[in-house]
Coordinates of C-alpha atoms in Angstrom, one line a residue:
Chain A
M10 CA 46.8 -70.1 126.5
E11 CA 43.5 -69.3 127.6
I12 CA 41.3 -66.8 125.8
V13 CA 37.9 -65.5 125.8
I14 CA 35.5 -64.6 123.1
S15 CA 33.7 -61.0 123.6
I16 CA 31.0 -59.4 122.0
D17 CA 29.8 -55.8 122.1
I18 CA 26.2 -55.5 120.6
G19 CA 25.6 -51.6 119.7
G20 CA 22.7 -50.3 118.0
T21 CA 24.7 -49.9 114.7
S22 CA 27.4 -52.5 114.7
T23 CA 28.3 -55.7 116.8
K24 CA 31.9 -56.0 117.7
L25 CA 33.5 -59.2 118.2
A26 CA 36.9 -60.3 119.7
L27 CA 39.3 -62.9 121.1
V28 CA 40.9 -61.6 124.3
H29 CA 43.5 -62.5 126.3
L30 CA 43.8 -61.6 130.1
K31 CA 47.2 -59.8 129.6
T32 CA 48.0 -59.4 126.2
G33 CA 44.3 -57.7 125.6
I34 CA 42.5 -57.9 122.3
L35 CA 44.3 -60.7 120.1
E36 CA 41.6 -60.7 116.8
K37 CA 38.4 -58.5 116.4
T38 CA 35.7 -57.6 113.5
A39 CA 32.7 -56.0 113.5
V40 CA 29.4 -56.7 111.8
P41 CA 26.1 -54.5 111.4
S42 CA 23.5 -55.1 114.3
Q43 CA 20.7 -54.7 112.1
G44 CA 19.6 -55.5 108.6
Y45 CA 19.4 -59.2 108.7
K46 CA 16.3 -61.4 107.4
S47 CA 15.9 -62.8 110.7
Q48 CA 17.2 -63.1 114.1
K49 CA 18.5 -66.6 113.7
R50 CA 20.4 -65.3 110.6
Y51 CA 21.9 -62.3 112.9
F52 CA 23.2 -65.3 115.3
E53 CA 24.4 -67.2 112.7
K54 CA 26.7 -64.2 111.1
L55 CA 27.9 -63.8 114.7
F56 CA 28.9 -67.5 115.1
E57 CA 30.6 -67.5 111.6
E58 CA 32.6 -64.3 112.3
I59 CA 33.8 -65.8 115.7
A60 CA 34.9 -69.0 113.9
T61 CA 36.8 -66.6 111.2
L62 CA 38.4 -65.0 114.3
Q63 CA 39.5 -68.3 115.5
S64 CA 40.9 -69.5 112.5
R65 CA 43.3 -66.7 112.4
L66 CA 45.2 -67.7 115.6
D67 CA 48.0 -69.9 114.8
F68 CA 48.4 -71.4 118.3
S69 CA 46.6 -73.7 120.4
Y70 CA 44.3 -72.5 122.9
T71 CA 41.5 -72.9 125.6
L72 CA 38.4 -70.9 125.5
L73 CA 37.2 -70.0 128.9
G74 CA 33.9 -68.6 128.1
I75 CA 32.1 -65.6 126.7
G76 CA 31.3 -62.0 127.6
I77 CA 28.4 -60.1 126.1
G78 CA 28.1 -56.6 126.6
T79 CA 24.6 -55.0 125.2
P80 CA 22.6 -52.2 126.3
A81 CA 19.3 -52.7 128.4
C82 CA 20.2 -56.2 129.5
N83 CA 18.5 -58.1 132.3
T84 CA 21.7 -60.1 133.7
K85 CA 19.2 -62.4 136.0
K86 CA 17.3 -63.6 133.0
G87 CA 20.0 -63.5 130.5
T88 CA 18.0 -61.5 128.0
I89 CA 17.9 -57.9 126.7
E90 CA 14.8 -56.1 127.7
G91 CA 13.4 -52.9 126.4
A92 CA 16.5 -51.8 124.4
A93 CA 15.7 -48.8 122.3
N94 CA 17.9 -49.3 119.6
L95 CA 17.9 -53.1 119.6
A96 CA 14.2 -54.1 119.4
F97 CA 14.8 -57.1 117.2
L98 CA 16.9 -58.8 120.2
N99 CA 14.4 -57.7 122.9
D100 CA 13.5 -60.6 125.2
V101 CA 15.6 -63.1 123.2
P102 CA 17.1 -65.6 125.6
I103 CA 20.8 -64.5 124.2
V104 CA 22.9 -66.1 127.2
Q105 CA 21.0 -69.6 126.6
L106 CA 21.8 -69.4 122.9
F107 CA 25.4 -68.8 123.2
E108 CA 25.6 -71.6 126.1
E109 CA 23.9 -73.9 123.6
K110 CA 26.3 -73.3 120.8
Y111 CA 29.6 -73.1 122.5
K112 CA 28.9 -75.2 125.7
L113 CA 30.7 -72.5 127.7
P114 CA 30.0 -70.2 130.5
V115 CA 28.3 -66.9 129.2
F116 CA 28.1 -63.8 130.8
L117 CA 26.1 -60.7 130.1
I118 CA 26.6 -57.2 131.1
N119 CA 25.3 -53.9 130.1
D120 CA 27.5 -52.3 127.4
G121 CA 28.1 -49.2 129.6
N122 CA 29.2 -51.2 132.4
A123 CA 31.8 -53.4 130.3
A124 CA 33.1 -50.0 129.0
A125 CA 33.7 -49.1 132.6
L126 CA 35.2 -52.3 133.6
G127 CA 37.7 -52.2 130.6
E128 CA 38.5 -48.7 131.2
G129 CA 39.3 -49.9 134.9
L130 CA 41.4 -52.8 133.9
F131 CA 43.4 -51.4 130.7
G132 CA 42.6 -47.8 130.6
A133 CA 42.7 -44.4 132.1
A134 CA 40.8 -45.5 135.2
K135 CA 43.3 -48.0 136.3
G136 CA 43.8 -48.1 140.1
M137 CA 40.7 -46.1 140.4
K138 CA 37.7 -47.3 143.0
D139 CA 35.1 -44.5 141.8
Y140 CA 34.8 -43.6 138.4
I141 CA 32.4 -43.3 135.4
V142 CA 32.6 -43.9 131.8
L143 CA 30.1 -42.2 129.5
T144 CA 29.9 -43.8 126.0
L145 CA 28.7 -41.5 123.4
G146 CA 28.1 -43.9 120.5
T147 CA 24.8 -44.4 118.5
G148 CA 23.2 -44.0 121.8
F149 CA 24.3 -42.7 125.2
G150 CA 25.6 -45.5 127.5
C151 CA 27.2 -45.3 131.0
G152 CA 29.2 -47.5 133.4
I153 CA 29.5 -46.0 137.0
V154 CA 31.9 -47.9 139.5
T155 CA 31.6 -47.2 143.1
S156 CA 34.0 -48.5 145.8
G157 CA 35.3 -50.7 143.1
I158 CA 32.0 -52.4 142.1
V159 CA 30.1 -51.7 138.8
L160 CA 26.7 -50.4 139.8
Q161 CA 24.1 -53.1 138.5
G162 CA 20.8 -52.7 140.2
A163 CA 18.0 -55.2 141.3
S164 CA 18.2 -57.1 138.0
G165 CA 21.4 -55.6 136.1
K166 CA 19.6 -52.6 134.5
A167 CA 21.0 -49.9 136.7
G168 CA 23.0 -47.0 134.9
E169 CA 20.5 -46.1 132.2
F170 CA 21.7 -42.6 132.7
G171 CA 20.9 -42.1 128.8
H172 CA 17.2 -42.3 129.8
I173 CA 16.9 -39.6 132.3
V174 CA 14.5 -36.8 131.0
V175 CA 16.4 -33.8 130.3
R176 CA 13.8 -31.9 128.3
K177 CA 9.8 -32.1 129.3
N178 CA 8.0 -33.6 126.3
G179 CA 11.1 -33.2 124.4
R180 CA 12.4 -35.3 121.7
K181 CA 10.8 -38.8 121.0
C182 CA 13.4 -41.7 122.3
G183 CA 13.2 -45.2 121.3
C184 CA 12.7 -46.2 124.7
G185 CA 8.9 -44.8 124.5
S186 CA 9.7 -41.9 126.7
K187 CA 10.0 -38.3 125.4
G188 CA 13.2 -36.1 126.2
C189 CA 15.7 -38.7 127.4
L190 CA 19.4 -37.5 127.5
D191 CA 20.2 -39.8 125.0
T192 CA 18.0 -38.2 122.1
Y193 CA 20.4 -35.2 122.8
V194 CA 24.0 -36.5 123.7
S195 CA 24.9 -39.2 121.2
A196 CA 25.8 -39.8 117.6
S197 CA 22.1 -39.5 116.6
G198 CA 21.2 -36.7 119.2
I199 CA 23.7 -34.5 117.6
K200 CA 22.3 -35.2 114.2
R201 CA 19.1 -34.3 115.4
T202 CA 20.5 -31.1 117.0
V203 CA 21.8 -30.1 113.4
Y204 CA 18.5 -30.8 111.8
K205 CA 16.7 -28.6 114.4
L206 CA 19.2 -25.8 114.1
L207 CA 19.2 -26.0 110.1
A208 CA 15.3 -25.8 110.4
D209 CA 15.1 -22.8 113.0
L210 CA 18.0 -20.7 111.7
R211 CA 18.9 -19.0 108.6
L212 CA 22.6 -19.6 108.8
E213 CA 24.5 -20.8 106.0
S214 CA 26.2 -24.4 106.4
R215 CA 27.9 -27.0 104.5
L216 CA 25.6 -29.7 106.5
R217 CA 22.5 -28.1 104.6
S218 CA 23.8 -30.2 101.5
I219 CA 23.9 -33.6 103.5
S220 CA 20.8 -35.8 104.2
F221 CA 19.9 -36.9 107.6
D222 CA 20.8 -40.7 106.4
Q223 CA 24.2 -39.6 105.5
L224 CA 24.9 -37.3 108.1
S225 CA 27.9 -38.6 110.7
P226 CA 29.3 -36.8 113.9
K227 CA 32.6 -37.0 111.9
M228 CA 30.9 -34.6 109.3
I229 CA 29.8 -32.4 112.0
Y230 CA 33.1 -32.3 113.6
E231 CA 35.1 -31.4 110.7
A232 CA 32.3 -28.7 109.8
A233 CA 32.5 -27.1 113.2
L234 CA 36.6 -27.1 112.7
E235 CA 36.1 -24.9 109.6
D236 CA 34.1 -22.7 111.6
D237 CA 30.5 -23.8 110.3
K238 CA 28.1 -21.9 112.6
I239 CA 25.8 -24.8 112.8
A240 CA 28.1 -27.4 113.5
L241 CA 29.7 -25.1 116.2
K242 CA 26.2 -24.4 117.7
A243 CA 25.3 -28.1 117.5
F244 CA 28.4 -29.1 119.6
N245 CA 27.5 -26.4 122.3
Y246 CA 24.2 -27.0 122.6
T247 CA 25.1 -31.0 123.1
G248 CA 27.9 -30.1 125.5
K249 CA 25.9 -27.8 127.8
I250 CA 23.3 -30.6 128.2
L251 CA 26.2 -33.2 128.8
G252 CA 27.7 -30.7 131.3
Q253 CA 24.3 -30.3 133.3
K254 CA 24.1 -33.9 133.6
I255 CA 27.6 -34.6 134.6
A256 CA 27.1 -32.0 137.5
D257 CA 24.3 -34.2 138.4
L258 CA 26.8 -37.2 138.5
Y259 CA 29.4 -35.6 140.6
T260 CA 26.7 -34.5 143.0
I261 CA 25.3 -38.1 143.1
F262 CA 28.4 -40.4 142.9
E263 CA 31.5 -38.1 143.8
P264 CA 33.7 -40.0 141.4
E265 CA 37.5 -39.5 141.0
A266 CA 37.1 -38.8 137.3
I267 CA 34.6 -38.9 134.5
F268 CA 35.8 -40.5 130.9
L269 CA 34.3 -39.9 127.7
S270 CA 34.3 -42.6 125.2
G271 CA 32.6 -43.3 121.8
G272 CA 32.4 -41.9 118.6
L273 CA 31.0 -38.3 119.6
S274 CA 33.9 -37.8 122.2
S275 CA 36.6 -37.9 119.4
A276 CA 35.4 -34.0 118.9
G277 CA 37.6 -33.3 121.6
N278 CA 37.7 -29.8 123.0
I279 CA 34.8 -28.7 120.7
L280 CA 32.7 -31.1 122.9
L281 CA 34.8 -30.8 125.9
E282 CA 34.8 -27.2 126.6
P283 CA 31.0 -26.5 126.9
V284 CA 30.8 -29.8 129.0
L285 CA 33.5 -28.5 131.5
K286 CA 32.1 -25.0 131.6
T287 CA 28.2 -25.8 132.2
A288 CA 29.3 -28.9 134.5
R289 CA 31.2 -26.4 136.8
Q290 CA 28.2 -23.9 136.7
H291 CA 25.7 -26.7 137.8
V292 CA 27.7 -28.3 140.5
M293 CA 27.7 -27.9 144.3
P294 CA 30.7 -25.3 145.2
F295 CA 32.5 -27.8 146.6
Y296 CA 33.2 -29.6 143.5
Q297 CA 34.0 -26.7 141.4
S298 CA 37.7 -27.2 141.2
K299 CA 37.5 -31.1 141.5
I300 CA 35.6 -31.8 138.2
A301 CA 38.0 -33.8 136.0
I302 CA 36.6 -35.1 132.6
S303 CA 38.9 -36.8 130.5
P304 CA 38.9 -38.7 127.1
S305 CA 39.3 -42.9 127.4
A306 CA 42.5 -44.0 127.1
L307 CA 41.3 -46.9 125.1
A308 CA 40.9 -47.3 121.4
L309 CA 37.3 -46.4 120.3
N310 CA 35.1 -49.5 120.8
E311 CA 37.6 -51.7 122.8
A312 CA 36.7 -50.6 126.3
A313 CA 33.4 -52.6 126.1
L314 CA 34.9 -55.7 124.7
L315 CA 37.8 -55.8 127.2
G316 CA 35.5 -55.5 130.1
A317 CA 32.7 -58.1 128.8
A318 CA 35.8 -60.3 128.5
S319 CA 36.8 -59.6 132.2
L320 CA 33.8 -61.2 133.6
V321 CA 35.1 -64.4 132.5
W322 CA 38.5 -64.2 134.0
K323 CA 36.7 -63.0 137.4
S324 CA 34.7 -66.0 137.8
N325 CA 37.8 -68.3 136.8
H326 CA 40.1 -66.7 139.1
Chain T
M1 CA 26.6 -55.7 177.2
E2 CA 28.2 -53.7 174.4
I3 CA 26.8 -50.5 173.4
V4 CA 27.6 -47.8 171.2
I5 CA 27.0 -43.8 171.5
S6 CA 25.1 -42.7 168.4
I7 CA 24.7 -39.0 167.2
D8 CA 22.8 -37.6 164.4
I9 CA 23.5 -34.1 163.5
G10 CA 20.6 -32.5 161.6
G11 CA 20.2 -28.9 160.7
T12 CA 17.6 -28.2 163.6
S13 CA 18.4 -30.6 166.1
T14 CA 21.1 -33.3 167.0
K15 CA 19.6 -36.4 168.1
L16 CA 21.8 -38.7 170.5
A17 CA 21.2 -42.3 171.7
L18 CA 22.8 -45.4 173.3
V19 CA 22.4 -48.3 171.1
H20 CA 22.7 -52.1 171.5
L21 CA 23.2 -54.2 168.5
K22 CA 20.1 -56.3 169.2
T23 CA 17.9 -54.3 171.1
G24 CA 18.2 -51.2 169.1
I25 CA 17.9 -47.9 170.8
L26 CA 18.0 -48.2 174.7
E27 CA 18.1 -44.6 175.6
K28 CA 17.9 -41.3 173.4
T29 CA 17.5 -37.6 173.4
A30 CA 17.9 -34.5 171.1
V31 CA 19.3 -31.0 171.6
P32 CA 19.1 -27.9 169.2
S33 CA 21.9 -28.0 166.6
Q34 CA 22.2 -24.2 166.4
G35 CA 22.1 -21.1 168.7
Y36 CA 25.2 -22.0 171.0
K37 CA 27.5 -19.3 172.1
S38 CA 30.1 -21.0 170.7
Q39 CA 31.2 -24.3 168.9
K40 CA 32.8 -25.5 172.2
R41 CA 29.4 -24.9 173.9
Y42 CA 27.8 -27.2 171.5
F43 CA 30.2 -30.0 171.8
E44 CA 30.1 -29.5 175.7
K45 CA 26.2 -29.9 175.5
L46 CA 26.6 -33.0 173.4
F47 CA 29.0 -34.6 176.2
E48 CA 26.8 -33.6 178.9
E49 CA 23.9 -35.2 177.1
I50 CA 25.8 -38.4 176.5
A51 CA 26.8 -38.3 180.3
T52 CA 23.1 -38.2 181.3
L53 CA 21.9 -41.1 178.8
Q54 CA 24.8 -43.0 180.2
S55 CA 23.7 -42.3 184.0
R56 CA 20.2 -43.7 183.0
L57 CA 21.4 -47.2 182.5
D58 CA 21.2 -49.5 185.3
F59 CA 23.3 -52.2 184.1
S60 CA 27.2 -52.8 183.4
Y61 CA 27.9 -52.3 179.9
T62 CA 31.2 -51.7 177.7
L63 CA 31.3 -48.6 175.4
L64 CA 32.5 -50.0 172.0
G65 CA 32.8 -46.9 170.0
I66 CA 30.7 -43.9 168.6
G67 CA 29.0 -43.4 165.2
I68 CA 28.2 -39.8 164.1
G69 CA 25.8 -39.2 161.2
T70 CA 25.8 -35.7 159.5
P71 CA 25.4 -34.0 156.1
A72 CA 28.4 -33.1 154.1
C73 CA 30.8 -35.2 155.9
N74 CA 34.1 -35.9 154.6
T75 CA 34.7 -39.5 155.9
K76 CA 38.5 -39.4 155.0
K77 CA 39.4 -36.2 157.0
G78 CA 36.8 -36.8 159.4
T79 CA 35.3 -33.4 159.1
I80 CA 32.1 -31.8 157.8
E81 CA 32.6 -29.9 154.7
G82 CA 30.5 -27.5 152.9
A83 CA 27.1 -28.5 155.0
A84 CA 24.5 -25.9 154.0
N85 CA 22.6 -26.0 157.2
L86 CA 25.5 -26.7 159.5
A87 CA 28.0 -23.8 158.5
F88 CA 29.2 -23.4 162.2
L89 CA 30.6 -27.1 162.0
N90 CA 32.3 -26.7 158.8
D91 CA 36.1 -27.8 158.6
V92 CA 35.6 -29.0 162.7
P93 CA 37.6 -31.9 163.2
I94 CA 34.7 -33.6 164.7
V95 CA 36.0 -37.3 164.7
Q96 CA 39.1 -36.1 166.3
L97 CA 37.3 -34.3 168.9
F98 CA 35.1 -37.2 170.0
E99 CA 38.3 -39.7 170.0
E100 CA 40.1 -37.3 172.3
K101 CA 37.0 -37.3 174.6
Y102 CA 36.1 -40.8 174.7
K103 CA 39.4 -42.6 173.6
L104 CA 36.8 -44.5 171.6
P105 CA 36.8 -45.3 167.8
V106 CA 34.5 -42.8 166.1
F107 CA 33.0 -43.3 162.9
L108 CA 31.6 -40.6 160.5
I109 CA 28.8 -41.2 158.0
N110 CA 26.5 -39.1 155.9
D111 CA 23.2 -38.7 157.6
G112 CA 21.4 -39.9 154.6
N113 CA 24.0 -43.1 154.4
A114 CA 23.1 -43.7 158.1
A115 CA 19.5 -43.6 157.5
A116 CA 19.7 -46.2 154.9
L117 CA 22.2 -48.7 156.7
G118 CA 19.4 -48.4 159.6
E119 CA 16.6 -49.0 157.3
G120 CA 18.5 -52.2 156.1
L121 CA 19.3 -53.6 159.4
F122 CA 16.3 -52.7 161.5
G123 CA 13.5 -51.4 158.9
A124 CA 11.6 -52.0 155.9
A125 CA 14.6 -52.5 153.8
K126 CA 15.6 -55.8 155.5
G127 CA 17.1 -58.2 153.1
M128 CA 17.5 -55.7 150.3
K129 CA 20.5 -55.1 148.5
D130 CA 19.4 -52.4 146.1
Y131 CA 17.3 -49.6 147.7
I132 CA 17.2 -45.9 148.4
V133 CA 16.2 -44.1 151.4
L134 CA 15.1 -40.4 151.1
T135 CA 15.0 -38.4 154.3
L136 CA 12.5 -35.3 154.0
G137 CA 13.8 -33.3 156.9
T138 CA 15.0 -29.6 157.4
G139 CA 17.1 -30.7 154.4
F140 CA 16.6 -33.6 151.6
G141 CA 19.0 -36.5 152.7
C142 CA 19.5 -39.5 150.8
G143 CA 21.0 -42.7 151.2
I144 CA 21.8 -45.3 148.2
V145 CA 22.6 -48.8 148.7
T146 CA 23.6 -50.7 145.7
S147 CA 24.9 -54.6 145.9
G148 CA 24.6 -54.4 149.7
I149 CA 27.1 -51.4 149.8
V150 CA 26.1 -47.8 150.6
L151 CA 27.4 -45.5 148.1
Q152 CA 30.2 -43.2 149.6
G153 CA 32.3 -41.8 146.7
A154 CA 35.8 -41.0 146.8
S155 CA 36.0 -39.1 149.9
G156 CA 32.3 -40.1 151.6
K157 CA 30.5 -37.3 150.0
A158 CA 28.1 -39.1 147.4
G159 CA 24.5 -39.1 147.6
E160 CA 24.0 -35.5 147.8
F161 CA 21.1 -35.9 145.5
G162 CA 19.4 -33.0 147.6
H163 CA 21.7 -30.7 145.4
I164 CA 20.9 -31.7 141.9
V165 CA 19.7 -28.6 140.3
V166 CA 16.0 -29.1 139.3
R167 CA 15.0 -25.4 138.4
K168 CA 17.4 -23.3 136.4
N169 CA 18.0 -19.9 138.5
G170 CA 15.7 -21.5 141.1
R171 CA 15.7 -20.9 144.9
K172 CA 19.0 -19.9 146.6
C173 CA 20.3 -22.7 148.4
G174 CA 22.4 -22.8 151.5
C175 CA 25.1 -24.7 149.7
G176 CA 25.8 -21.7 147.4
S177 CA 24.0 -22.9 144.3
K178 CA 20.6 -22.1 143.2
G179 CA 17.5 -24.4 142.3
C180 CA 18.8 -27.6 144.3
L181 CA 16.2 -30.0 144.8
D182 CA 16.8 -29.8 148.5
T183 CA 14.9 -26.2 148.3
Y184 CA 11.9 -27.6 147.0
V185 CA 11.6 -31.2 148.5
S186 CA 12.2 -30.8 152.5
A187 CA 10.6 -29.0 155.3
S188 CA 12.1 -25.7 154.5
G189 CA 11.1 -26.4 150.9
I190 CA 7.6 -26.8 151.2
K191 CA 7.4 -23.7 153.5
R192 CA 9.1 -21.6 150.7
T193 CA 6.4 -22.9 148.3
V194 CA 3.6 -22.5 150.6
Y195 CA 4.9 -18.7 150.7
K196 CA 5.3 -18.5 146.9
L197 CA 1.7 -19.6 146.4
L198 CA 0.4 -17.5 149.0
A199 CA 2.2 -14.4 147.2
D200 CA 1.3 -15.4 143.7
L201 CA -2.3 -16.4 144.1
R202 CA -5.3 -14.8 145.4
L203 CA -6.9 -18.1 147.1
E204 CA -8.2 -17.8 150.9
S205 CA -6.0 -20.0 153.1
R206 CA -5.7 -20.4 156.9
L207 CA -1.8 -20.5 156.3
R208 CA -2.1 -16.7 155.6
S209 CA -2.3 -16.0 159.4
I210 CA 0.9 -17.9 160.1
S211 CA 4.4 -16.3 159.6
F212 CA 7.2 -18.0 157.8
D213 CA 9.2 -18.6 161.1
Q214 CA 6.1 -20.4 162.7
L215 CA 5.0 -22.5 159.6
S216 CA 5.9 -26.3 160.2
P217 CA 5.0 -29.1 157.4
K218 CA 2.8 -30.3 160.0
M219 CA 0.7 -27.1 159.8
I220 CA 0.6 -27.5 156.0
Y221 CA -0.3 -31.1 156.3
E222 CA -3.4 -30.2 158.8
A223 CA -4.3 -27.4 156.4
A224 CA -4.4 -30.0 153.4
L225 CA -6.3 -32.4 155.2
E226 CA -9.2 -29.6 155.8
D227 CA -9.0 -29.1 151.8
D228 CA -6.9 -25.8 152.4
K229 CA -6.3 -25.1 148.4
I230 CA -2.8 -23.4 148.9
A231 CA -1.7 -26.5 151.3
L232 CA -2.9 -29.0 148.7
K233 CA -1.3 -27.2 145.8
A234 CA 2.2 -27.1 148.1
F235 CA 2.1 -30.7 148.4
N236 CA 1.3 -31.4 144.8
Y237 CA 4.0 -29.1 143.7
T238 CA 6.5 -30.8 145.9
G239 CA 5.4 -34.4 145.1
K240 CA 5.5 -33.6 141.3
I241 CA 9.4 -32.2 141.6
L242 CA 9.9 -35.4 143.9
G243 CA 8.1 -37.8 141.7
Q244 CA 10.4 -37.0 138.5
K245 CA 13.6 -37.2 140.5
I246 CA 12.7 -40.4 142.0
A247 CA 12.1 -41.5 138.2
D248 CA 15.8 -40.5 137.7
L249 CA 16.6 -42.5 140.7
Y250 CA 15.2 -45.6 139.3
T251 CA 16.6 -45.1 135.9
I252 CA 20.1 -44.7 137.3
F253 CA 20.1 -47.2 140.0
E254 CA 17.0 -49.8 139.7
P255 CA 16.4 -50.4 143.3
E256 CA 14.2 -52.9 144.5
A257 CA 12.2 -50.0 146.5
I258 CA 12.5 -46.4 147.5
F259 CA 11.5 -45.5 151.2
L260 CA 10.6 -42.1 152.2
S261 CA 11.3 -40.9 155.8
G262 CA 11.4 -37.8 157.9
G263 CA 9.1 -35.2 159.0
L264 CA 7.7 -34.4 155.6
S265 CA 7.0 -38.0 154.4
S266 CA 4.6 -38.1 157.5
A267 CA 1.9 -36.4 155.2
G268 CA 1.3 -39.9 153.7
N269 CA -0.7 -40.0 150.6
I270 CA -1.2 -36.2 150.2
L271 CA 2.4 -36.4 149.4
L272 CA 2.8 -39.9 147.9
E273 CA 0.0 -39.6 145.4
P274 CA 1.4 -36.9 143.3
V275 CA 5.0 -38.3 143.7
L276 CA 3.9 -42.2 142.4
K277 CA 1.9 -40.4 139.6
T278 CA 5.0 -38.2 138.3
A279 CA 7.4 -40.7 138.6
R280 CA 5.5 -43.3 136.6
Q281 CA 5.0 -40.6 134.0
H282 CA 8.8 -39.7 133.9
V283 CA 10.3 -43.1 134.1
M284 CA 11.3 -45.6 131.3
P285 CA 8.3 -47.4 130.2
F286 CA 10.3 -50.7 131.5
Y287 CA 9.8 -49.4 135.0
Q288 CA 6.3 -48.1 135.2
S289 CA 4.9 -51.2 136.8
K290 CA 7.9 -51.9 138.9
I291 CA 8.1 -48.4 141.0
A292 CA 7.7 -49.1 144.7
I293 CA 7.7 -46.0 147.0
S294 CA 6.9 -46.7 150.6
P295 CA 7.4 -45.2 154.1
S296 CA 10.0 -46.0 156.3
A297 CA 9.2 -48.5 159.0
L298 CA 11.3 -47.0 161.5
A299 CA 10.4 -44.1 164.1
L300 CA 11.1 -40.9 162.9
N301 CA 14.6 -40.0 163.2
E302 CA 15.7 -43.3 164.5
A303 CA 17.0 -45.0 161.3
A304 CA 20.0 -42.5 161.1
L305 CA 20.9 -43.2 164.7
L306 CA 20.7 -46.9 164.0
G307 CA 22.6 -46.7 161.0
A308 CA 25.5 -44.8 162.6
A309 CA 25.5 -47.1 165.4
S310 CA 25.9 -49.8 163.0
L311 CA 29.4 -48.8 161.6
V312 CA 30.9 -49.4 165.3
W313 CA 29.7 -53.1 165.4
K314 CA 30.7 -53.5 161.9
S315 CA 34.2 -52.6 162.7
N316 CA 34.4 -55.0 165.9
H317 CA 32.7 -58.2 164.2

């Protein structure tokens, strides 16, 4: 049996899995991405976790290779470059590190692109050649497939749609710019919006009792379900900005569909309604009846693991 | 000798040419796109002009096929669909019309995409796999090449970057929306900007003596060369908006370079300086030193003709 090690490095956690081409994910786990004493300790932790996953398999297998999804990767150099939420990994020769440890081929891919590949192979985009996956996690990720090919750019850094400036002199972004989409439409973006609304308005809200560090998108969602005005306004504000930018994506790419994944997308219609309404208002009239925005068909966090793994099979077949 | 008929339908004029794969354009001409008594008369005029071009060739040749570049084409249906500046051609089965007339294979392509293909085959983008051509003509056109493939979208309508909304409730656009990039950054866009500035400001300007219908980008350029404040402000305003959106294109596509073609780009540094300055301000820090914006290396209007023609060779070889 041929299997692949797959790793998805996010701003908050690093997901690891052993994946089979047909069965999908066999074993998986996750560890925090940050808070290690050193970079070396972080990688040692990943190696340990991979060994644990391997020990759980009770059949013989061949390891074909390793697929790694990260934000802001430079696929030509095999490094992460200028990642807003992963400063401690910038310019680390991550591909080389894994090649030396495992003596296996290692493939690096933007995490958004990995999610798009995963959605196309195992999820809601099966059979589509033109589609986009937006991952609303700690940060805003994006994978764009056109004519069946993942948009890569000259060195694999294309698709950083989260760093489009949506507000002039807007919120400070980890990338060094201001007003990036990422700072509004992401788990951390909606938290910032809630805090801005709590500061600006005098509305009562259960969210006033929660600290910034404790606040999660899930709490905002649960408050919204109970008609908390601040929470509802936060989703509406987030959805409007996302809707405007989805209109841009339609005008630029003419996708068959756009899929939303990641923690924030779990809010369902509370987010989707303002997104759809605003997207229809901003798109060329030609697209108004054609806009299709759906949730990902894959379990949270699995799309990128499956997509990163698929690079190894692709190179083998 | 094998040659191709190439047609580039713009908002103001329709360019026609006979093209050879290696030599390039053998014969060419242009006719107005609008002002005919009927649609039928427009097409008859094109057929007549093609016959005239053919009569000028004094050697024997084989016609391989026809390539047509237009805005807003639906490549699957073989029609133009929702073109802002070509309302009289919308939903006309243009591919079928030419097939019936010439009994030859006919290929339809977005005019911006055609310009991008032409630039890659004969121009400044030779050898590049990731680049973008922006055509600043009557309208704003755009051709995007990623991994060597022209961005098409689900039905060939991708790349309508000119219809990204850049100003909420901004200028009325021919597409039905408001505030599209096309209404600011194009020959007609800069005219509208000049008139807005003439209305808002009390500055003296030689452009005050010219009617809207007579005003051309060339006149604005010549005024700017003589330090006409209104003309300079118009180029600065246009360049700033274009620079912001070029920053977005870098963030989304990571191209090796972006090329400017079309009448407005003839203004050279008067336009390019504010474009570059603003693009650098708005792009992710990673790209600040990497932004490359150059003029097209092809004669005005030839890029799209060459690119449309290339579709015929591609299908033959």
